[in-house]
Short mmCIF file of C-alpha atoms in Angstrom, two decimals:
data_model
loop_
_atom_site.label_atom_id
_atom_site.label_comp_id
_atom_site.label_asym_id
_atom_site.label_seq_id
_atom_site.Cartn_x
_atom_site.Cartn_y
_atom_site.Cartn_z
CA MET A 1 49.86 -44.04 23.47
CA SER A 2 50.31 -41.07 21.15
CA LYS A 3 48.99 -40.64 17.62
CA CYS A 4 49.60 -37.85 15.13
CA CYS A 5 47.46 -36.51 12.29
CA SER A 6 50.10 -36.18 9.54
CA LEU A 7 48.25 -33.79 7.22
CA PRO A 8 48.55 -30.05 8.01
CA THR A 9 45.11 -29.09 9.30
CA ASP A 10 42.93 -26.02 9.50
CA LEU A 11 41.53 -26.58 12.98
CA PHE A 12 38.47 -24.93 14.55
CA VAL A 13 38.51 -25.18 18.34
CA GLY A 14 35.02 -25.35 19.84
CA GLY A 15 31.84 -26.70 18.25
CA SER A 16 29.64 -23.64 18.73
CA LEU A 17 27.05 -22.44 16.20
CA SER A 18 29.50 -19.76 15.05
CA SER A 19 32.25 -22.33 14.67
CA LEU A 20 30.04 -24.62 12.56
CA ILE A 21 29.11 -21.76 10.23
CA LEU A 22 32.66 -20.43 9.89
CA ALA A 23 34.20 -23.90 9.44
CA THR A 24 31.68 -24.66 6.69
CA HIS A 25 32.46 -21.36 4.97
CA HIS A 26 36.17 -22.10 5.23
CA LYS A 27 35.73 -25.58 3.75
CA ILE A 28 33.65 -24.18 0.86
CA THR A 29 36.32 -21.55 0.22
CA ASN A 30 39.18 -24.04 0.55
CA PRO A 31 37.80 -27.42 -0.58
CA GLU A 32 41.22 -29.09 -0.77
CA ASN A 33 42.17 -28.24 2.82
CA GLU A 34 41.83 -30.62 5.74
CA VAL A 35 39.28 -28.79 7.94
CA ILE A 36 38.51 -30.20 11.40
CA ILE A 37 36.36 -29.02 14.31
CA ILE A 38 37.53 -30.19 17.73
CA GLU A 39 34.99 -30.20 20.54
CA GLY A 40 35.32 -31.00 24.24
CA GLY A 41 31.85 -32.51 24.56
CA SER A 42 29.87 -35.18 22.75
CA ARG A 43 27.89 -32.83 20.51
CA VAL A 44 28.20 -29.54 18.64
CA GLY A 45 26.09 -26.40 18.94
CA GLY A 46 26.94 -25.31 22.48
CA ASP A 47 24.08 -23.46 24.15
CA ASN A 48 22.60 -22.81 20.70
CA GLY A 49 21.83 -26.50 20.51
CA SER A 50 18.99 -28.07 22.46
CA TYR A 51 18.45 -29.99 25.69
CA LEU A 52 17.03 -33.50 25.32
CA ALA A 53 14.53 -33.86 28.16
CA LYS A 54 13.58 -37.10 29.87
CA ASN A 55 10.31 -37.22 27.92
CA GLY A 56 12.33 -37.47 24.69
CA GLU A 57 11.63 -33.91 23.50
CA PHE A 58 14.00 -31.09 22.62
CA PHE A 59 13.90 -27.81 24.53
CA ASP A 60 16.26 -24.92 23.82
CA TYR A 61 18.53 -23.27 26.39
CA GLY A 62 16.09 -20.39 26.62
CA MET A 63 15.09 -18.17 23.71
CA ARG A 64 17.34 -19.24 20.81
CA VAL A 65 16.82 -18.16 17.21
CA TYR A 66 19.45 -17.63 14.51
CA TYR A 67 19.37 -13.94 13.64
CA GLU A 68 21.03 -13.23 10.31
CA CYS A 69 24.32 -11.34 10.33
CA ASN A 70 23.65 -9.84 6.86
CA ILE A 71 26.67 -11.58 5.35
CA LYS A 72 25.15 -13.64 2.55
CA GLU A 73 27.87 -16.29 2.45
CA LEU A 74 27.32 -17.09 6.14
CA ASP A 75 23.55 -16.66 6.37
CA ASP A 76 23.06 -18.92 3.33
CA ILE A 77 24.90 -21.71 5.15
CA VAL A 78 22.20 -21.61 7.84
CA VAL A 79 19.37 -21.32 5.30
CA ARG A 80 20.70 -24.48 3.59
CA SER A 81 20.99 -26.41 6.86
CA LEU A 82 17.49 -27.83 6.36
CA PRO A 83 15.06 -28.21 3.45
CA ALA A 84 13.04 -25.02 2.83
CA LYS A 85 9.86 -26.67 4.12
CA ASP A 86 11.54 -27.29 7.48
CA ILE A 87 12.54 -23.66 8.17
CA ILE A 88 10.56 -20.69 9.49
CA PHE A 89 11.63 -17.14 8.62
CA LEU A 90 10.78 -14.48 11.20
CA LYS A 91 10.86 -10.92 9.88
CA ASP A 92 9.77 -7.31 10.33
CA ASN A 93 7.23 -6.95 13.19
CA LYS A 94 7.23 -10.73 13.59
CA LYS A 95 11.00 -11.03 13.92
CA ASP A 96 11.13 -10.95 17.71
CA PRO A 97 8.02 -9.51 19.43
CA ALA A 98 8.55 -9.65 23.16
CA ALA A 99 7.08 -8.65 26.51
CA CYS A 100 8.49 -7.56 29.82
CA TYR A 101 7.36 -7.70 33.43
CA PHE A 102 7.84 -4.28 35.00
CA LYS A 103 6.55 -2.63 38.17
CA GLY A 104 4.13 -5.48 38.92
CA ASN A 105 2.62 -5.57 35.43
CA LEU A 106 2.94 -8.00 32.54
CA GLN A 107 3.62 -5.52 29.76
CA SER A 108 2.72 -7.12 26.42
CA ASN A 109 2.84 -4.05 24.17
CA SER A 110 6.64 -3.76 24.15
CA PRO A 111 9.79 -5.09 25.87
CA CYS A 112 10.81 -1.47 26.47
CA LEU A 113 9.91 0.21 29.76
CA ASP A 114 6.50 1.86 29.44
CA LEU A 115 6.55 5.14 31.38
CA ARG A 116 3.46 6.76 29.88
CA ALA A 117 1.83 6.91 33.32
CA LEU A 118 4.38 9.44 34.58
CA SER A 119 3.21 12.98 35.21
CA CYS A 120 3.67 15.68 32.57
CA ASN A 121 6.26 17.34 34.78
CA GLU A 122 8.31 14.12 35.07
CA LYS A 123 8.12 13.56 31.30
CA ASN A 124 9.27 17.10 30.65
CA LEU A 125 12.28 16.62 32.92
CA ILE A 126 13.14 13.33 31.19
CA MET A 127 12.73 14.83 27.71
CA GLY A 128 14.95 17.73 28.70
CA GLN A 129 17.72 15.28 29.62
CA ILE A 130 17.17 13.20 26.47
CA ASN A 131 17.28 16.28 24.23
CA ASN A 132 20.52 17.36 25.87
CA SER A 133 22.06 13.88 25.85
CA ARG A 134 25.23 13.14 23.91
CA LYS A 135 24.88 12.95 20.13
CA ASN A 136 26.30 10.12 18.01
CA ILE A 137 26.90 7.96 21.05
CA THR A 138 29.09 4.87 20.63
CA LYS A 139 29.29 2.06 23.19
CA SER A 140 32.96 1.42 22.51
CA ASP A 141 33.78 4.84 23.94
CA TYR A 142 32.65 3.81 27.42
CA LYS A 143 34.30 1.79 30.14
CA ASN A 144 31.13 1.19 32.19
CA CYS A 145 27.42 1.08 31.46
CA ALA A 146 26.52 3.74 34.04
CA GLU A 147 28.30 6.50 32.13
CA TYR A 148 26.98 5.18 28.82
CA LEU A 149 23.31 5.04 29.90
CA ILE A 150 23.42 8.46 31.55
CA ASP A 151 24.97 9.99 28.43
CA LYS A 152 22.33 8.31 26.25
CA LEU A 153 19.13 8.64 28.29
CA GLY A 154 19.91 11.03 31.13
CA LYS A 155 20.14 10.56 34.89
CA ILE A 156 16.44 10.12 35.68
CA ILE A 157 15.83 7.16 33.35
CA SER A 158 19.19 5.59 34.13
CA GLU A 159 19.32 5.93 37.91
CA LYS A 160 15.63 5.44 38.67
CA TYR A 161 14.78 2.64 36.25
CA LEU A 162 17.67 0.98 34.37
CA PHE A 163 20.36 0.81 37.06
CA PRO A 164 18.15 -1.08 39.56
CA ILE A 165 17.28 -3.70 36.92
CA LEU A 166 20.92 -4.34 36.03
CA GLU A 167 22.12 -4.24 39.63
CA ASN A 168 19.48 -6.75 40.72
CA PHE A 169 20.48 -9.39 38.18
CA TYR A 170 24.24 -8.88 38.21
CA ASP A 171 24.75 -8.10 41.94
CA ARG A 172 27.05 -5.25 40.92
CA LYS A 173 26.69 -1.49 40.82
CA ALA A 174 26.13 -0.07 37.35
CA GLU A 175 29.54 1.62 37.58
CA GLU A 176 31.09 -1.86 37.93
CA LEU A 177 29.41 -3.25 34.79
CA THR A 178 30.54 -2.85 31.19
CA VAL A 179 28.35 -1.62 28.35
CA ASP A 180 28.02 -5.27 27.31
CA ALA A 181 25.88 -5.84 30.41
CA THR A 182 23.19 -3.51 29.10
CA THR A 183 23.41 -5.18 25.66
CA ALA A 184 23.02 -8.62 27.22
CA HIS A 185 20.04 -7.58 29.32
CA PHE A 186 18.21 -5.02 27.19
CA GLY A 187 19.50 -5.96 23.73
CA LEU A 188 18.54 -3.16 21.35
CA ASN A 189 15.82 -1.98 23.72
CA GLU A 190 17.69 0.86 25.43
CA ARG A 191 14.65 2.97 24.72
CA VAL A 192 11.66 3.99 26.83
CA ILE A 193 8.01 4.59 26.05
CA LEU A 194 6.86 8.06 27.10
CA PHE A 195 4.05 9.03 24.71
CA GLU A 196 1.15 7.68 22.66
CA GLU A 197 1.60 6.53 19.07
CA ASN A 198 0.96 9.77 17.16
CA LYS A 199 3.28 11.91 19.24
CA THR A 200 5.96 9.21 19.27
CA LEU A 201 5.85 8.98 15.46
CA GLN A 202 6.38 12.73 15.21
CA LEU A 203 9.34 12.60 17.59
CA MET A 204 10.83 9.55 15.83
CA GLN A 205 11.47 11.67 12.73
CA ASP A 206 14.44 13.00 14.68
CA GLU A 207 17.17 10.31 14.59
CA HIS A 208 18.52 11.35 18.00
CA LEU A 209 15.10 10.82 19.61
CA ARG A 210 14.37 7.68 17.58
CA MET A 211 17.33 5.96 19.26
CA ARG A 212 15.91 6.77 22.70
CA LEU A 213 12.11 6.68 22.46
CA ALA A 214 10.24 3.45 21.83
CA PHE A 215 7.00 3.07 19.89
CA PRO A 216 4.25 2.16 22.40
CA ASN A 217 2.87 -0.88 20.54
CA GLN A 218 5.33 -3.10 18.70
CA GLU A 219 2.59 -4.70 16.56
CA ASN A 220 1.60 -1.32 15.12
CA LEU A 221 5.10 -0.07 14.40
CA PRO A 222 4.85 1.25 10.82
CA HIS A 223 7.25 0.96 7.93
CA PRO A 224 10.03 1.93 7.46
CA TYR A 225 10.72 1.51 11.19
CA SER A 226 9.50 -2.11 11.31
CA GLN A 227 11.32 -3.18 8.13
CA ARG A 228 14.46 -5.11 8.97
CA SER A 229 17.05 -6.45 6.61
CA ALA A 230 17.97 -9.39 8.87
CA ARG A 231 15.57 -12.22 9.58
CA GLY A 232 15.23 -14.73 12.35
CA ILE A 233 15.60 -18.40 11.31
CA TYR A 234 14.10 -21.30 13.27
CA PRO A 235 13.18 -24.91 12.40
CA THR A 236 9.53 -25.85 11.96
CA ARG A 237 10.07 -28.47 14.69
CA LEU A 238 10.87 -27.39 18.23
CA GLY A 239 14.59 -27.22 18.91
CA MET A 240 17.51 -25.32 17.40
CA GLN A 241 19.19 -28.72 17.48
CA HIS A 242 17.58 -29.49 14.11
CA ILE A 243 19.48 -26.60 12.51
CA ILE A 244 22.66 -27.59 14.36
CA ASP A 245 22.33 -31.18 13.12
CA GLY A 246 21.75 -29.93 9.57
CA LEU A 247 24.84 -27.73 9.75
CA LYS A 248 26.88 -30.64 11.07
CA GLU A 249 25.76 -33.02 8.33
CA ASN A 250 26.42 -30.45 5.60
CA PHE A 251 29.89 -29.77 6.98
CA LEU A 252 30.70 -33.48 7.03
CA ALA A 253 29.30 -33.91 3.51
CA LEU A 254 31.80 -31.30 2.29
CA GLY A 255 34.61 -33.45 3.66
CA GLY A 256 35.01 -31.71 6.99
CA LYS A 257 35.71 -33.74 10.14
CA ILE A 258 34.69 -33.39 13.79
CA ILE A 259 36.59 -34.70 16.80
CA PHE A 260 34.43 -35.09 19.91
CA ASN A 261 35.29 -35.56 23.62
CA ALA A 262 38.71 -33.96 23.26
CA ASN A 263 40.61 -32.42 26.15
CA ILE A 264 43.23 -30.02 24.77
CA GLN A 265 46.52 -30.33 26.63
CA SER A 266 48.94 -27.97 24.89
CA VAL A 267 49.90 -26.04 21.77
CA HIS A 268 53.36 -25.55 20.30
CA HIS A 269 54.27 -22.16 18.90
CA ASN A 270 57.45 -20.71 17.44
CA ASN A 271 58.49 -18.29 14.70
CA GLY A 272 55.15 -16.49 14.82
CA SER A 273 52.82 -19.45 14.36
CA ILE A 274 51.28 -22.40 16.22
CA SER A 275 52.53 -25.61 14.66
CA MET A 276 50.84 -28.32 16.70
CA LEU A 277 48.01 -28.98 19.15
CA ASN A 278 47.91 -31.94 21.54
CA TYR A 279 44.75 -33.38 23.08
CA ILE A 280 43.57 -36.38 25.06
CA ASP A 281 40.64 -38.48 23.86
CA LYS A 282 38.39 -38.57 26.95
CA ASN A 283 37.00 -41.99 25.99
CA SER A 284 40.21 -43.89 25.28
CA GLY A 285 42.74 -41.82 27.21
CA ASN A 286 44.99 -41.74 24.14
CA ILE A 287 47.07 -38.65 23.40
CA HIS A 288 46.79 -37.21 19.90
CA SER A 289 48.70 -34.49 18.06
CA ILE A 290 47.45 -32.38 15.16
CA LYS A 291 49.83 -30.56 12.83
CA LEU A 292 48.40 -27.14 12.16
CA GLN A 293 48.29 -25.03 9.06
CA ALA A 294 45.77 -22.65 10.61
CA LEU A 295 44.09 -22.40 13.99
CA PHE A 296 40.62 -20.86 14.37
CA TRP A 297 40.10 -20.44 18.09
CA GLY A 298 36.41 -20.25 19.07
CA ALA A 299 36.81 -21.39 22.69
CA PRO A 300 37.32 -18.86 25.53
CA LEU A 301 40.37 -16.76 24.70
CA GLN A 302 41.77 -17.11 28.22
CA LEU A 303 42.34 -20.83 27.55
CA LEU A 304 44.44 -20.09 24.47
CA ALA A 305 46.36 -17.44 26.40
CA LYS A 306 47.10 -19.97 29.15
CA PHE A 307 48.45 -22.48 26.62
CA LEU A 308 50.63 -19.70 25.19
CA GLY A 309 52.20 -18.93 28.58
CA TYR A 310 49.95 -16.22 29.97
CA THR A 311 49.73 -16.04 33.76
CA SER A 312 47.66 -13.84 36.03
CA GLU A 313 46.68 -13.77 39.69
CA TYR A 314 43.23 -12.51 38.76
CA GLU A 315 40.38 -15.00 38.37
CA LEU A 316 37.41 -13.99 36.27
CA GLU A 317 34.36 -13.12 38.36
CA ARG A 318 31.34 -15.37 38.10
CA GLY A 319 27.81 -14.06 38.01
CA LYS A 320 24.61 -15.65 39.17
CA ARG A 321 23.97 -19.27 38.27
CA ALA A 322 21.51 -19.85 35.43
CA HIS A 323 18.91 -22.59 35.88
CA LEU A 324 16.43 -23.75 33.25
CA VAL A 325 12.94 -25.09 33.82
CA HIS A 326 11.50 -26.79 30.74
CA MET A 327 7.77 -27.28 30.91
CA ILE A 328 4.62 -28.37 29.08
CA VAL A 329 1.19 -26.95 30.01
CA ASN A 330 -2.35 -27.59 28.84
CA LYS A 331 -3.05 -24.15 27.38
CA LYS A 332 -1.23 -21.14 25.99
CA LEU A 333 0.89 -19.05 28.31
CA ASN A 334 -0.64 -15.65 29.00
CA LEU A 335 1.84 -14.14 26.55
CA GLY A 336 -0.29 -14.58 23.45
CA GLU A 337 1.85 -14.50 20.31
CA LEU A 338 4.85 -12.89 22.01
CA TYR A 339 8.03 -14.94 21.66
CA TYR A 340 9.51 -14.27 25.08
CA LEU A 341 9.29 -12.16 28.21
CA PHE A 342 12.05 -10.36 30.10
CA ASN A 343 11.59 -9.80 33.81
CA PHE A 344 12.58 -6.31 35.00
CA ASP A 345 11.04 -6.63 38.48
CA SER A 346 13.44 -7.20 41.40
CA SER A 347 10.73 -9.11 43.31
CA TYR A 348 11.40 -12.16 41.14
CA GLU A 349 14.40 -14.23 40.08
CA ILE A 350 12.94 -15.30 36.74
CA PHE A 351 15.12 -13.77 34.05
CA ARG A 352 13.31 -14.70 30.85
CA VAL A 353 10.55 -17.00 29.59
CA ALA A 354 10.57 -18.49 26.06
CA ASN A 355 7.08 -19.02 24.60
CA TYR A 356 7.76 -21.62 21.89
CA SER A 357 4.32 -21.85 20.29
CA ALA A 358 4.47 -18.17 19.25
CA TYR A 359 7.43 -18.65 16.90
CA CYS A 360 7.25 -22.43 16.34
CA PRO A 361 3.54 -23.23 15.84
CA ASN A 362 4.20 -26.94 15.30
CA SER A 363 5.42 -27.19 18.90
CA SER A 364 1.78 -27.05 20.05
CA SER A 365 0.28 -29.26 17.31
CA ASP A 366 -0.73 -31.80 19.98
CA GLY A 367 -2.74 -29.17 21.87
CA LEU A 368 -0.07 -28.74 24.54
CA TYR A 369 2.22 -25.74 25.00
CA ARG A 370 5.96 -25.73 25.70
CA ALA A 371 8.05 -23.11 27.45
CA THR A 372 11.49 -22.66 29.01
CA VAL A 373 12.04 -20.48 32.07
CA GLU A 374 15.51 -19.02 32.61
CA TYR A 375 16.01 -18.49 36.32
CA TRP A 376 19.02 -16.62 37.70
CA SER A 377 19.93 -17.33 41.29
CA ASN A 378 22.87 -17.23 43.68
CA SER A 379 21.89 -20.74 44.80
CA GLU A 380 23.47 -23.90 43.44
CA SER A 381 20.03 -25.49 43.20
CA ILE A 382 16.46 -24.19 43.05
CA ASP A 383 13.00 -25.39 43.99
CA ILE A 384 10.79 -25.80 40.90
CA GLN A 385 7.75 -24.92 42.97
CA LYS A 386 9.27 -21.50 43.64
CA VAL A 387 9.55 -20.97 39.88
CA ASN A 388 5.93 -22.02 39.43
CA ASP A 389 4.85 -19.61 42.16
CA GLU A 390 6.65 -16.75 40.41
CA LEU A 391 5.03 -17.64 37.07
CA LEU A 392 1.63 -17.58 38.78
CA ARG A 393 2.22 -14.30 40.63
CA MET A 394 3.49 -12.68 37.44
CA ALA A 395 0.32 -13.88 35.64
CA ILE A 396 2.34 -15.75 33.01
CA ILE A 397 0.23 -18.75 33.98
CA ASP A 398 -2.99 -18.86 35.96
CA GLU A 399 -5.08 -21.32 37.98
CA GLN A 400 -6.44 -22.91 34.80
CA HIS A 401 -2.99 -23.93 33.64
CA LYS A 402 -2.15 -27.55 34.35
CA ILE A 403 1.51 -28.55 34.30
CA ILE A 404 1.82 -31.74 32.22
CA PHE A 405 5.61 -32.03 32.33
CA GLN A 406 8.45 -30.17 33.99
CA GLU A 407 12.20 -30.72 34.18
CA LEU A 408 15.00 -28.74 35.78
CA ALA A 409 18.32 -28.40 33.93
CA ALA A 410 21.54 -26.44 34.31
CA GLY A 411 21.66 -23.27 32.24
CA PRO A 412 24.55 -21.88 30.19
CA ALA A 413 27.35 -20.15 32.08
CA PHE A 414 27.16 -16.55 30.88
CA PRO A 415 30.25 -14.43 31.54
CA LEU A 416 29.82 -11.67 34.09
CA GLN A 417 30.07 -8.40 32.20
CA SER A 418 32.04 -6.57 34.87
CA VAL A 419 34.65 -3.85 34.43
CA LYS A 420 37.16 -6.00 36.33
CA ASN A 421 36.59 -8.93 33.97
CA GLU A 422 36.88 -6.66 30.94
CA GLU A 423 40.19 -5.27 32.20
CA CYS A 424 41.44 -8.83 32.59
CA MET A 425 40.22 -9.77 29.09
CA ASP A 426 41.87 -6.66 27.68
CA ASP A 427 45.15 -7.83 29.18
CA ILE A 428 44.63 -11.31 27.70
CA ARG A 429 43.81 -9.92 24.25
CA LYS A 430 46.91 -7.71 24.34
CA TYR A 431 49.07 -10.69 25.33
CA VAL A 432 47.80 -12.92 22.52
CA HIS A 433 48.10 -10.06 20.03
CA SER A 434 51.68 -9.34 21.13
CA LEU A 435 52.72 -12.82 19.99
CA ALA A 436 51.80 -11.87 16.39
CA LEU A 437 50.68 -15.38 15.52
CA ARG A 438 50.08 -15.22 11.78
CA ASN A 439 48.15 -18.52 11.53
CA VAL A 440 45.70 -17.92 14.41
CA LEU A 441 42.27 -16.29 14.12
CA ALA A 442 40.38 -15.96 17.40
CA PHE A 443 36.62 -15.44 17.41
CA GLY A 444 33.86 -15.66 19.99
CA GLN A 445 32.46 -13.59 22.83
CA SER A 446 35.84 -12.94 24.39
CA ALA A 447 37.98 -12.50 21.28
CA LYS A 448 37.01 -8.88 20.66
CA LYS A 449 35.18 -6.24 22.64
CA HIS A 450 31.43 -5.88 22.18
CA THR A 451 30.88 -9.17 20.35
CA PHE A 452 28.22 -10.69 22.57
CA TYR A 453 25.61 -12.05 20.15
CA THR A 454 26.16 -14.57 17.34
CA PRO A 455 25.66 -11.99 14.51
CA ASP A 456 28.33 -9.77 16.11
CA ILE A 457 30.72 -12.72 16.44
CA LEU A 458 30.21 -13.73 12.80
CA ARG A 459 30.62 -10.20 11.46
CA ALA A 460 33.82 -9.68 13.44
CA ALA A 461 35.27 -13.02 12.31
CA PHE A 462 34.32 -12.48 8.67
CA GLU A 463 35.92 -9.04 8.71
CA ASP A 464 39.22 -10.63 9.75
CA TYR A 465 38.93 -13.67 7.51
CA ASP A 466 40.30 -12.39 4.18
CA ARG A 467 43.19 -10.63 5.89
CA PHE A 468 43.91 -13.84 7.79
CA ARG A 469 43.92 -15.96 4.61
CA PHE A 470 46.35 -13.51 3.02
CA ASN A 471 48.75 -14.00 5.93
CA LEU A 472 48.77 -17.76 5.31
CA ILE A 473 49.80 -17.46 1.66
#
């Protein structure tokens, strides 16, 4: 049985956090338009939502906070997702303090590699390479992260310290990984600690060195270096799901609609536009058609390309499988007030640990402490006891910690940031672009290069938005 939505629709494909924000903005901007989000699952938010554990509590899919994109129209949508009393703003030195585990030590002073223990001779060699490194470096100029890191930090730092970390977690040589791999793993922390505070402050006056040398203690980082225009936003109750639910309700209150459990079957395109999308309702088995005025594609771009006739013998490479261990313990993790920890030690398969009580104090109001461990492995399944053993050996927990609750869950499927995959995605982007579809705006991690994090995705989409609306007139 087939049904058709008769009104021309502005359709957002995928119910991610970015999609919710952009669809809300579009509905505010175009209140008379029929705006619909179509989602393959039974909820919106994607891996920026939360996991409902068997004990009835929400846990996030690892460390998840909304970091503002500095576009007021979009950030305000998130701010208004909940009453002011139900939102926490994280800013300046308290925006995202983090730790790392490196060379057998739990390093709480900074998530950047602390190399102050190196000899004066080694530091001099490193500083020589940093001083001679490429000026005004831009990630988009590089095909792989090996060339990028060497040009930014020199061979010693790159080959001795950074390459092994990346190669351990991605099972690929640094030359086979894109620059997005270093962004995904190190974020903005492609810096190293070499000196004490006073000397570092002196060196940081030079912009070239400031982009490469990290301040040794993140809590003491002075203004203006610690002042940040963008804030982190998190609900007062544990779980990004509360913000997702608020965004959903506000979108619906504006007159927007959401279709859940939809399996897209095909799209029809001609004369430079996509006129219709067909999907199957997974619950009823009925086939539905939606007439399109505009299509905002937030799902993986390769799916759209396939519907548009793209074929390729190449299959995207998959990385390690992500597993999540959600847990409750009787006392604070040995991370203090640090929000999360990255593991940079190849002896362990723990990738990251989220320490909820540090950025969501209400999560420990009952005297118990919640955490989520992200564990990357080549295995389809993992033994929770192995995770606990790693936490103990890394001193994240100790013998006095009692595990009150623990649950294993599947983690999000992160794309492997390999050069081969990027070449394939480049081909897909070129194919979709060649069709010159005037009523299609694609956004998301795969839509453009170097748009890995939510703020990057939103900025890229917003940049295209006005031009896109003009094309529809």
